[in-house]
Coordinates of C-alpha atoms in Angstrom, one line a residue:
Chain A
X538 CA -45.0 18.0 -41.6
X539 CA -43.0 16.6 -38.6
X540 CA -45.0 15.6 -35.6
X541 CA -43.6 16.8 -32.3
X542 CA -41.0 14.5 -30.8
X543 CA -42.0 13.2 -27.4
X544 CA -39.1 13.5 -25.0
X545 CA -39.0 12.0 -21.5
X546 CA -36.6 13.7 -19.2
X547 CA -35.6 12.1 -15.9
X548 CA -33.8 14.7 -13.9
X549 CA -34.1 15.5 -10.1
X550 CA -32.4 18.9 -10.4
X551 CA -35.2 21.4 -11.4
X552 CA -32.8 24.1 -12.7
X553 CA -31.1 21.5 -14.9
X554 CA -34.5 20.4 -16.2
X555 CA -35.7 23.9 -16.8
X556 CA -32.6 24.8 -18.8
X557 CA -32.7 21.6 -20.8
X558 CA -36.3 22.3 -21.6
X559 CA -35.5 25.8 -22.6
X560 CA -32.7 24.6 -24.8
X561 CA -35.0 21.9 -26.4
X562 CA -37.6 24.6 -27.1
X563 CA -34.9 26.7 -28.8
X564 CA -34.4 24.0 -31.5
X565 CA -36.3 24.3 -34.6
X566 CA -38.1 21.0 -33.8
X567 CA -41.5 20.9 -32.1
X568 CA -41.0 18.9 -28.9
X569 CA -43.4 17.4 -26.4
X570 CA -41.6 17.3 -23.1
X571 CA -42.4 15.1 -20.1
X572 CA -40.5 15.4 -16.9
X573 CA -40.2 13.0 -14.1
X574 CA -37.9 13.7 -11.1
X575 CA -36.5 10.2 -10.3
X576 CA -35.8 6.8 -11.8
X577 CA -38.8 5.1 -10.2
X578 CA -41.2 7.5 -12.0
X579 CA -39.3 7.1 -15.2
X580 CA -39.9 3.4 -15.1
X581 CA -43.5 3.8 -14.2
X582 CA -43.9 6.3 -17.0
X583 CA -42.5 3.8 -19.5
X584 CA -44.7 1.1 -18.1
X585 CA -47.8 3.4 -18.2
X586 CA -48.5 2.7 -14.6
X587 CA -50.5 4.7 -12.0
X588 CA -50.4 8.4 -12.7
X589 CA -49.0 7.7 -16.2
X590 CA -51.7 5.2 -17.2
X591 CA -53.3 7.6 -19.7
X592 CA -51.3 7.0 -22.9
X593 CA -53.0 10.0 -24.7
X594 CA -51.6 12.3 -22.1
X595 CA -48.4 10.4 -21.4
X596 CA -47.4 8.8 -24.7
X597 CA -44.4 6.4 -25.1
X598 CA -41.4 8.7 -25.6
X599 CA -39.3 8.8 -28.7
X600 CA -36.2 10.0 -26.9
X601 CA -35.3 9.4 -23.3
X602 CA -32.9 11.9 -21.5
X603 CA -31.6 10.4 -18.2
X604 CA -29.7 11.9 -15.4
X605 CA -27.6 9.4 -13.5
X606 CA -27.6 10.6 -10.0
X607 CA -31.2 10.6 -8.9
X608 CA -33.0 9.5 -5.7
X609 CA -35.0 6.2 -5.8
X610 CA -33.8 4.5 -8.8
X611 CA -30.7 6.0 -10.4
X612 CA -30.3 6.5 -14.2
X613 CA -28.1 3.3 -14.2
X614 CA -31.0 1.4 -12.8
X615 CA -33.4 2.8 -15.3
X616 CA -31.0 1.8 -18.1
X617 CA -30.8 -1.7 -16.7
X618 CA -34.6 -1.9 -16.6
X619 CA -34.9 -0.7 -20.2
X620 CA -32.3 -3.3 -21.3
X621 CA -34.4 -6.1 -19.7
X622 CA -37.5 -4.8 -21.5
X623 CA -37.1 -5.2 -25.2
X624 CA -40.2 -3.1 -25.9
X625 CA -38.4 -0.1 -24.7
X626 CA -34.9 -1.0 -25.9
X627 CA -35.4 0.6 -29.3
X628 CA -35.9 4.0 -27.8
X629 CA -32.8 6.2 -28.2
X630 CA -31.6 6.8 -24.6
X631 CA -29.3 9.6 -23.8
X632 CA -27.5 10.1 -20.6
X633 CA -26.9 13.6 -19.5
X634 CA -24.9 13.6 -16.3
X635 CA -22.8 16.0 -14.4
X636 CA -20.3 13.1 -13.8
X637 CA -17.5 12.6 -16.3
X638 CA -16.0 9.7 -14.2
X639 CA -15.0 6.8 -16.4
X640 CA -16.9 4.2 -14.4
X641 CA -20.2 6.1 -14.9
X642 CA -19.5 6.5 -18.7
X643 CA -18.5 2.9 -19.2
X644 CA -21.4 1.5 -17.1
X645 CA -23.9 3.7 -18.9
X646 CA -22.7 2.5 -22.4
X647 CA -22.5 -1.1 -21.2
X648 CA -26.2 -0.9 -20.2
X649 CA -27.2 0.3 -23.6
X650 CA -27.1 4.1 -23.4
X651 CA -26.9 5.5 -27.0
X652 CA -24.9 8.6 -26.0
X653 CA -23.4 10.0 -22.9
X654 CA -23.1 13.8 -22.4
X655 CA -21.5 15.5 -19.6
X656 CA -23.9 18.4 -18.6
X657 CA -22.4 21.4 -20.2
X658 CA -22.2 24.8 -18.5
X659 CA -22.2 26.6 -21.8
X660 CA -25.5 27.4 -23.1
X661 CA -24.5 27.4 -26.7
X662 CA -23.3 23.9 -26.2
X663 CA -26.6 22.8 -24.6
X664 CA -28.7 24.2 -27.5
X665 CA -26.4 22.7 -30.0
X666 CA -26.6 19.4 -28.2
X667 CA -30.4 19.6 -28.2
X668 CA -30.4 20.5 -31.9
X669 CA -28.3 17.4 -32.6
X670 CA -30.5 15.2 -30.5
X671 CA -33.7 16.2 -32.4
X672 CA -32.1 16.1 -35.8
X673 CA -30.6 12.8 -35.0
X674 CA -34.2 11.7 -34.6
X675 CA -35.3 13.3 -37.8
X676 CA -32.5 11.8 -40.0
X677 CA -32.5 8.3 -38.7
X678 CA -34.9 5.5 -39.6
X679 CA -37.2 5.1 -36.6
X680 CA -39.0 2.2 -35.1
X681 CA -42.7 2.5 -34.8
X682 CA -43.5 4.2 -31.6
X683 CA -45.9 3.6 -29.7
X684 CA -44.7 0.1 -29.9
Chain B
X150 CA 40.9 -51.6 38.3
X151 CA 38.1 -49.8 36.3
X152 CA 35.5 -51.6 38.5
X153 CA 37.3 -50.5 41.6
X154 CA 37.4 -47.0 40.3
X155 CA 33.8 -47.1 39.5
X156 CA 32.9 -48.4 42.9
X157 CA 35.2 -46.0 44.6
X158 CA 33.7 -43.2 42.5
X159 CA 30.2 -44.2 43.5
X160 CA 31.3 -44.3 47.1
X161 CA 33.0 -41.1 46.8
X162 CA 29.8 -39.5 45.5
X163 CA 27.9 -40.9 48.4
X164 CA 30.7 -39.7 50.8
X165 CA 30.9 -36.3 49.3
X166 CA 27.3 -35.8 50.1
X167 CA 28.0 -36.5 53.8
X168 CA 29.7 -34.0 56.0
X169 CA 33.4 -35.1 56.1
X170 CA 34.4 -34.2 59.6
X171 CA 37.0 -36.2 61.6
X172 CA 34.3 -37.5 63.8
X173 CA 32.3 -39.1 60.9
X174 CA 35.4 -40.5 59.4
X175 CA 36.3 -42.2 62.7
X176 CA 32.8 -43.6 63.1
X177 CA 32.7 -44.9 59.6
X178 CA 36.1 -46.4 59.7
X179 CA 35.3 -47.8 63.2
X180 CA 32.1 -49.4 62.0
X181 CA 33.8 -50.9 58.9
X182 CA 36.5 -52.5 61.1
X183 CA 33.9 -53.7 63.6
X184 CA 31.8 -55.2 60.7
X185 CA 34.8 -57.0 59.2
X186 CA 36.0 -58.1 62.6
X187 CA 32.5 -59.5 63.1
X188 CA 32.6 -61.3 59.8
X189 CA 36.0 -62.8 60.7
X190 CA 34.7 -63.8 64.0
X191 CA 31.7 -65.6 62.5
X192 CA 33.9 -67.4 60.2
X193 CA 36.7 -68.2 62.7
X194 CA 35.6 -71.7 63.5
X195 CA 36.0 -72.5 59.8
X196 CA 39.1 -70.4 59.1
X197 CA 40.8 -71.0 62.4
X198 CA 44.1 -69.2 62.1
X199 CA 44.3 -68.7 58.3
X200 CA 43.5 -65.4 56.7
X201 CA 43.8 -63.3 59.8
X202 CA 44.3 -60.1 57.9
X203 CA 42.3 -60.7 54.7
X204 CA 38.9 -59.5 56.0
X205 CA 40.1 -56.1 57.0
X206 CA 41.1 -55.4 53.4
X207 CA 37.6 -54.2 52.3
X208 CA 37.5 -51.8 55.3
X209 CA 40.8 -50.4 54.4
X210 CA 39.9 -49.9 50.8
X211 CA 36.6 -48.4 51.7
X212 CA 38.3 -46.0 54.0
X213 CA 40.9 -45.1 51.3
X214 CA 38.1 -44.7 48.8
X215 CA 36.0 -42.6 51.0
X216 CA 38.4 -40.5 52.9
X217 CA 41.7 -40.6 51.0
X218 CA 45.2 -41.8 51.5
X219 CA 45.8 -40.9 55.2
X220 CA 42.5 -42.4 56.3
X221 CA 43.3 -45.5 54.2
X222 CA 46.8 -45.9 55.8
X223 CA 45.5 -45.2 59.3
X224 CA 42.9 -47.9 58.8
X225 CA 45.7 -50.3 57.5
X226 CA 47.8 -49.7 60.7
X227 CA 44.6 -50.2 62.8
X228 CA 43.8 -53.4 61.0
X229 CA 47.3 -54.6 61.5
X230 CA 47.0 -54.2 65.2
X231 CA 43.5 -55.7 65.2
X232 CA 44.8 -58.7 63.1
X233 CA 47.7 -59.3 65.5
X234 CA 45.5 -58.7 68.6
X235 CA 42.5 -60.7 67.7
X236 CA 43.4 -63.4 65.2
X237 CA 47.1 -64.1 65.8
X238 CA 47.2 -65.2 69.5
X239 CA 50.6 -66.7 69.2
X240 CA 52.2 -63.5 67.8
X241 CA 54.6 -61.6 69.9
X242 CA 56.2 -58.3 69.1
X243 CA 59.3 -59.3 71.0
X244 CA 59.8 -62.5 69.3
X245 CA 58.7 -62.3 65.8
X246 CA 58.1 -65.5 63.9
X247 CA 59.7 -64.8 60.5
X248 CA 57.0 -66.6 58.7
X249 CA 54.2 -64.8 60.3
X250 CA 56.1 -61.5 59.9
X251 CA 56.6 -62.2 56.2
X252 CA 52.8 -62.9 55.7
X253 CA 52.0 -59.7 57.6
X254 CA 54.4 -57.7 55.7
X255 CA 53.1 -59.0 52.4
X256 CA 49.5 -58.2 53.3
X257 CA 50.6 -54.8 54.6
X258 CA 52.4 -53.9 51.4
X259 CA 49.7 -55.1 49.2
X260 CA 47.1 -53.2 51.1
X261 CA 49.4 -50.1 51.2
X262 CA 49.8 -50.3 47.5
X263 CA 46.1 -50.7 47.0
X264 CA 45.4 -47.8 49.3
X265 CA 47.9 -45.6 47.4
X266 CA 46.5 -46.7 44.1
X267 CA 43.0 -45.9 45.2
X268 CA 44.1 -42.5 46.5
X269 CA 45.9 -41.7 43.3
X270 CA 42.8 -42.9 41.3
X271 CA 40.7 -40.7 43.5
X272 CA 42.9 -37.7 43.0
X273 CA 42.9 -38.1 39.3
X274 CA 39.1 -38.5 39.2
X275 CA 38.7 -35.5 41.5
X276 CA 40.8 -33.5 39.1
X277 CA 38.8 -34.8 36.2
X278 CA 35.6 -34.1 38.0
X279 CA 36.8 -30.6 38.8
X280 CA 37.7 -30.2 35.1
X281 CA 34.4 -31.5 34.0
X282 CA 32.6 -29.3 36.6
X283 CA 34.5 -26.3 35.2
X284 CA 33.7 -27.2 31.7
X285 CA 30.1 -27.9 32.6
X286 CA 29.7 -24.5 34.3
X287 CA 31.4 -22.8 31.4
X288 CA 29.2 -24.5 28.9
X289 CA 26.2 -23.7 31.0
X290 CA 27.2 -20.0 31.1
X291 CA 27.7 -20.1 27.4
X292 CA 24.3 -21.7 26.9
X293 CA 22.7 -19.1 29.2
X294 CA 24.5 -16.3 27.3
X295 CA 23.5 -17.7 23.9
X296 CA 19.9 -18.2 25.0
X297 CA 19.8 -14.7 26.3
X298 CA 21.3 -13.6 23.0
X299 CA 18.7 -15.6 21.2
X300 CA 15.9 -14.1 23.3
X301 CA 17.2 -10.6 22.6
X302 CA 17.4 -11.4 18.9
X303 CA 13.9 -12.7 18.9
X304 CA 13.0 -9.5 20.7
X305 CA 14.7 -7.4 18.1
X306 CA 13.1 -9.3 15.3
X307 CA 9.7 -8.9 16.9
X308 CA 10.3 -5.2 17.3
X309 CA 11.4 -4.9 13.6
X310 CA 8.3 -6.8 12.5
X311 CA 6.2 -4.6 14.7
X312 CA 7.8 -1.5 13.2
X313 CA 7.2 -2.8 9.7
X314 CA 3.6 -3.6 10.5
X315 CA 3.0 -0.2 11.9
X316 CA 4.6 1.5 8.9
X317 CA 2.5 -0.7 6.5
X318 CA -0.6 0.1 8.5
X319 CA 0.1 3.8 8.6
X320 CA 0.9 3.9 4.9
X321 CA -2.3 2.1 4.1
X322 CA -4.3 4.4 6.4
X323 CA -2.5 7.5 4.8
X324 CA -3.2 6.3 1.3
X325 CA -6.9 5.6 2.2
X326 CA -7.1 9.1 3.8
X327 CA -5.6 10.8 0.6
X328 CA -7.9 8.8 -1.6
X329 CA -10.8 9.8 0.6
X330 CA -9.8 13.4 0.5
X331 CA -9.4 13.3 -3.3
X332 CA -12.7 11.8 -3.9
X333 CA -14.2 14.1 -1.3
X334 CA -12.8 17.2 -3.0
X335 CA -13.8 15.7 -6.3
X336 CA -17.4 15.5 -4.9
X337 CA -17.4 19.0 -3.6
X338 CA -16.0 20.5 -6.7
X339 CA -18.4 18.4 -8.8
X340 CA -21.3 19.6 -6.7
X341 CA -20.2 23.2 -7.1
X342 CA -20.8 22.9 -10.8
X343 CA -24.5 22.3 -10.4
X344 CA -25.6 25.6 -9.0
X345 CA -23.0 27.3 -11.2
X346 CA -24.8 25.7 -14.2
X347 CA -28.0 27.1 -13.0
X348 CA -26.5 30.7 -12.5
X349 CA -24.9 30.6 -15.9
X350 CA -27.9 29.1 -17.6
X351 CA -30.5 31.4 -16.3
X352 CA -28.5 34.5 -16.8
X353 CA -28.0 33.3 -20.3
X354 CA -31.7 32.8 -20.7
X355 CA -32.3 36.3 -19.5
X356 CA -29.8 37.7 -21.9
X357 CA -31.3 35.8 -24.8
X358 CA -35.1 36.0 -24.1
X359 CA -35.5 39.1 -22.0
X360 CA -32.8 41.5 -23.3
X361 CA -35.4 43.9 -24.7
X362 CA -36.9 44.3 -21.2
X363 CA -33.6 45.4 -19.7
X364 CA -31.7 48.7 -20.1
X365 CA -28.1 48.7 -21.2
X366 CA -26.8 48.7 -17.6
X367 CA -29.1 45.8 -16.6
X368 CA -27.9 43.7 -19.6
X369 CA -24.3 44.5 -18.8
X370 CA -24.8 43.3 -15.2
X371 CA -26.4 40.2 -16.4
X372 CA -23.4 39.5 -18.8
X373 CA -21.1 40.0 -15.9
X374 CA -22.9 37.4 -13.9
X375 CA -22.6 35.0 -16.8
X376 CA -18.9 35.7 -17.4
X377 CA -18.1 35.3 -13.7
X378 CA -19.9 32.0 -13.6
X379 CA -18.1 30.9 -16.7
X380 CA -14.7 31.8 -15.1
X381 CA -15.6 30.0 -12.0
X382 CA -16.5 27.0 -14.2
X383 CA -13.2 27.0 -16.0
X384 CA -11.5 27.0 -12.6
X385 CA -13.6 24.1 -11.3
X386 CA -12.9 22.1 -14.5
X387 CA -9.1 22.8 -13.8
X388 CA -9.5 21.5 -10.3
X389 CA -11.5 18.5 -11.5
X390 CA -8.8 17.5 -14.1
X391 CA -6.2 17.9 -11.5
X392 CA -8.1 15.6 -9.3
X393 CA -8.7 13.3 -12.2
X394 CA -5.1 12.9 -12.9
X395 CA -4.4 12.1 -9.4
X396 CA -7.0 9.2 -9.3
X397 CA -6.6 7.9 -12.9
X398 CA -4.7 4.7 -13.5
X399 CA -1.5 5.4 -15.5
X400 CA -1.2 3.0 -18.4
X401 CA 2.0 4.0 -20.1
X402 CA 2.9 3.1 -23.7
X403 CA 5.2 4.5 -26.4
X404 CA 3.9 7.8 -27.8
X405 CA 5.1 9.7 -30.8
X406 CA 5.7 13.2 -29.6
X407 CA 5.2 14.7 -33.1
X408 CA 1.8 13.0 -33.4
X409 CA 0.7 14.2 -30.0
X410 CA 1.8 17.8 -30.8
X411 CA -0.1 17.6 -34.0
X412 CA -3.2 16.4 -32.3
X413 CA -3.1 19.1 -29.7
X414 CA -2.7 21.8 -32.3
X415 CA -5.6 20.5 -34.3
X416 CA -8.0 19.8 -31.4
X417 CA -7.7 22.9 -29.3
X418 CA -9.4 25.9 -31.0
X419 CA -7.3 28.5 -29.3
X420 CA -4.1 26.7 -30.1
X421 CA -5.3 26.0 -33.6
X422 CA -5.9 29.7 -34.2
X423 CA -2.3 30.5 -33.2
X424 CA -0.7 27.7 -35.3
X425 CA 1.0 30.2 -37.6
X426 CA 3.2 31.3 -34.7
X427 CA 4.1 27.7 -33.7
X428 CA 7.3 26.3 -35.1
X429 CA 8.0 22.5 -34.6
X430 CA 11.7 21.4 -34.8
X431 CA 11.7 17.7 -35.8
X432 CA 12.6 15.1 -34.8
X433 CA 10.8 15.1 -31.4
X434 CA 11.1 11.4 -30.8
X435 CA 9.0 8.9 -28.9
X436 CA 8.4 8.7 -25.1
X437 CA 6.8 6.3 -22.7
X438 CA 3.7 8.2 -21.6
X439 CA 0.0 8.3 -21.0
X440 CA -1.1 9.9 -24.3
X441 CA -4.2 11.7 -23.1
X442 CA -2.6 13.3 -20.0
X443 CA 0.6 14.1 -22.1
X444 CA -1.7 15.9 -24.6
X445 CA -3.5 17.7 -21.7
X446 CA -0.1 18.9 -20.3
X447 CA 1.1 20.0 -23.7
X448 CA -2.1 21.9 -24.4
X449 CA -1.9 23.7 -21.2
X450 CA 1.7 24.7 -21.9
X451 CA 0.8 25.9 -25.4
X452 CA -2.3 27.8 -24.2
X453 CA -0.1 29.6 -21.7
X454 CA 2.5 30.5 -24.3
X455 CA -0.3 31.9 -26.5
X456 CA -1.9 33.8 -23.6
X457 CA 1.1 35.4 -22.0
X458 CA 2.3 37.7 -24.7
X459 CA 2.6 41.5 -24.8
X460 CA -0.7 43.0 -25.8
X461 CA -1.0 43.2 -29.6
X462 CA 2.0 40.9 -30.3
X463 CA 1.3 37.6 -31.9
X464 CA 2.6 34.6 -30.1
X465 CA 5.9 33.0 -31.3
X466 CA 6.5 29.5 -30.0
X467 CA 9.1 26.9 -30.7
X468 CA 8.6 23.2 -29.9
X469 CA 11.8 21.2 -29.8
X470 CA 13.2 18.1 -28.2
X471 CA 16.5 17.1 -26.6
X472 CA 17.9 13.7 -25.6
X473 CA 19.1 13.7 -22.1
X474 CA 20.4 10.3 -21.0
X475 CA 17.5 7.8 -21.1
X476 CA 15.0 10.7 -21.4
X477 CA 13.6 13.1 -23.9
X478 CA 13.1 16.7 -22.8
X479 CA 10.5 18.5 -24.8
X480 CA 10.7 22.3 -24.8
X481 CA 7.9 24.8 -25.4
X482 CA 9.8 28.0 -25.9
X483 CA 7.9 31.3 -26.2
X484 CA 8.9 35.0 -26.7
X485 CA 6.2 36.2 -24.3
X486 CA 6.2 38.4 -21.2
X487 CA 8.4 35.9 -19.2
X488 CA 8.3 35.2 -15.4
X489 CA 10.1 37.2 -12.7
X490 CA 12.5 35.0 -10.6
X491 CA 10.3 35.5 -7.5
X492 CA 7.4 33.9 -9.4
X493 CA 9.3 30.8 -10.5
X494 CA 9.3 29.0 -7.2
X495 CA 5.6 28.5 -6.9
X496 CA 4.7 28.5 -10.5
X497 CA 3.6 24.8 -10.7
X498 CA 1.5 25.0 -7.5
X499 CA -2.3 24.8 -7.6
X500 CA -4.1 28.2 -7.6
X501 CA -0.9 30.1 -8.2
X502 CA -1.6 32.9 -10.5
X503 CA 1.6 34.7 -11.6
X504 CA 0.3 37.3 -13.9
X505 CA -3.0 38.3 -12.3
X506 CA -1.9 41.8 -11.5
X507 CA -0.9 42.3 -15.2
X508 CA -4.4 41.7 -16.1
X509 CA -4.1 38.2 -17.5
X510 CA -7.0 36.0 -16.7
X511 CA -6.2 32.5 -15.4
X512 CA -7.4 29.8 -13.0
X513 CA -4.0 29.0 -11.4
X514 CA -4.6 25.4 -12.3
X515 CA -3.0 25.0 -15.7
X516 CA 0.6 24.5 -14.7
X517 CA -0.3 22.4 -11.7
X518 CA -2.1 20.1 -14.0
X519 CA 0.9 20.0 -16.2
X520 CA 3.2 19.1 -13.3
X521 CA 0.9 16.5 -11.9
X522 CA 0.1 14.9 -15.2
X523 CA 3.8 14.5 -16.1
X524 CA 4.9 13.4 -12.7
X525 CA 2.2 10.8 -12.5
X526 CA 3.7 9.3 -15.7
X527 CA 7.1 9.3 -14.0
X528 CA 8.4 12.5 -15.7
X529 CA 9.7 15.8 -14.6
X530 CA 8.8 19.5 -15.5
X531 CA 10.6 22.7 -15.3
X532 CA 11.0 26.2 -16.6
X533 CA 13.7 28.7 -17.5
X534 CA 12.5 32.2 -17.8
X535 CA 13.3 35.9 -17.5
X536 CA 11.0 38.9 -17.6
X537 CA 10.4 40.2 -21.0
X538 CA 12.6 37.5 -22.5
X539 CA 10.1 34.7 -22.9
X540 CA 9.9 31.3 -21.1
X541 CA 11.2 27.9 -21.8
X542 CA 8.9 25.3 -20.2
X543 CA 10.0 21.8 -20.5
X544 CA 8.8 18.3 -19.7
X545 CA 11.0 15.2 -19.6
X546 CA 9.8 11.7 -20.0
X547 CA 11.6 8.3 -20.6
X548 CA 12.6 7.8 -24.2
X549 CA 10.7 4.9 -25.9
X550 CA 13.1 2.3 -27.4
X551 CA 13.0 2.3 -31.2
X552 CA 10.6 -0.3 -32.6
X553 CA 12.5 -3.4 -33.4
X554 CA 13.4 -3.7 -37.2
X555 CA 11.2 -5.9 -39.2
X556 CA 12.7 -9.3 -39.8
X557 CA 12.4 -10.5 -43.3
X558 CA 10.5 -13.6 -43.1

C-alpha cells in the first residue's frame, strides 16, 4: 500500500498552517507533515542542518508547500535556493500565498514553482486542493526520494 | 571745406564744453588776436609791409567757428583796425590810398565770406547735431523700452516655466500619493483576509468535526459565523478586484464580444445555471478592450441581472449591441425588479447597495468594479431603469476595425 507522503510546509501564520494540515488530513492519503515557520528553517530542513540533521525524523519531503511572505527568508528566496540546488529541484514545490498579485505569481513560476495557489477562504476548496496535491503525487512518476 | 568743417566741429565741441559767457568770448578772441599780432610782429622784419592782414585771418575764423557769426564779424572789424593801426603805418582814414583800400577791402570781403560760410556750416551742423541727438535719445528710449519689454517677457516665461514645473511636480506627487494609497488599501484589505480565513476555517472545522458535540442552536450560531465570514470575504474580494483594476496595466486589443459573452456564461457557475433565461442577439461585434476586465464587468452585470429578480421568477436577460458612432454599446437588459430613480445616481459608486432593504445580499462593489473596469479601458457605462420594469445596463467601448481582408497571394 502507499507510504505516507512527506509534506514540508513553510508557513509563518499558525492558523493557516493548522487549517492546511487539517485539510491535508481530510484527504484519503496518509500524510506525514513537517512544519517550519520561515524560509531560513525551510532551507535548513532541506539541507538536513542543525535541528533537522536527523533524517529519520526529518526525511526529505516529497512535496513542499511554501508561503511567500515569511520573515527571514521569503518563499521566493527558498524557491531561488531550491533552483540552485539540483538535488532538491525535482521535489514538486507548491506556492500557497495570500497574494494574487501578478508580480508574485510570475516570479514564483519563473523560479521553478510547480503550481501557485491563492490561499482559499472556502474550506471545500482547500480540501479539494489538498486532495489534488496528494493525488497528483500518486498518479505521477516520481523521482526517488530521498535523493 | 570739409576739413575746415571738421576742425570747426572739433573746436565747437571743445567750446561747447566751456561756459560761453561774453567774458570768456572776449578773453578768447583777445588772446587769439594777441597771438596772431605776436606772430606778425615776430615775422615783421621779414615781411616788412606785406601781408598786414593775413595773420589775423586764423583768429577771425577761430572766433567765427567757436562763437558764431557775430563774434566772427566783430573779430574781423577788430582785426581791420589792428591791421591798420599796427602794420600799415602809412595808412590814413582821411586820405585813403586806393591801392591799400582795395587790398583791405579784398581781405575784408574774403574774411567776411569765410566767417559767414563757417557760421552757416556751424548752424547746419548744429541742426544736424540736434537731429542726431534727438534721434539718438529716441533710439535710446526705444532701446530702453524694448529691453524692459524683453525683461518682462523673460519674467513672464520664467513664471510660466515655474508654473508648469509646479503643476508637473504636484501632478507627480498626487499620482504618487494615489498609487501609495491604492497599494496601502490593497495591503490592508489583503491583510484583512488572513484573520478572516482563520475565522471561516476554524468555524468550518468545528461544523465538520465537532457537530455532534453541539446542540442545534450552537451549530446554527457556528454556521452564522461561517456565513458572515464568507460574506465579508466576498466583499473584500470585490474591493481587491476594484483596486486591482486601478493598478493593472491596460493592454488593449480587439476582442470579439460574442466570444467574451460565451466565455462568461460558461465560466461563471451562477450565470451558467441561468443560461436558459439569457438571450443573445447577434451580431455583437468587436471592440478594443482588455479581455479579462471586460469579462469581469460583463459577469458582474449578468450576476446582478440574475440576482435582482422578483422572488420565484426566473431571470430573463437579453444581451444586444448597438453601433454608436465609433463605439459599440453593449446592453444587458433584464426584466427584474428595476431601480428607483433616487438610486440611479449612486449606483456605480463603491459600497453602494441599492437593494439591501429588500433583502438582496450584495457587497456594493459589483457595479463599481464594472464602471472602473470599463472606464480604465477608455469606455463608458450607464443604466436605464424603472422600478418593476427591469433595467438596461450598458457599456460602451471603441469599435475594433474589421480585420483586413486576406489578399490572394
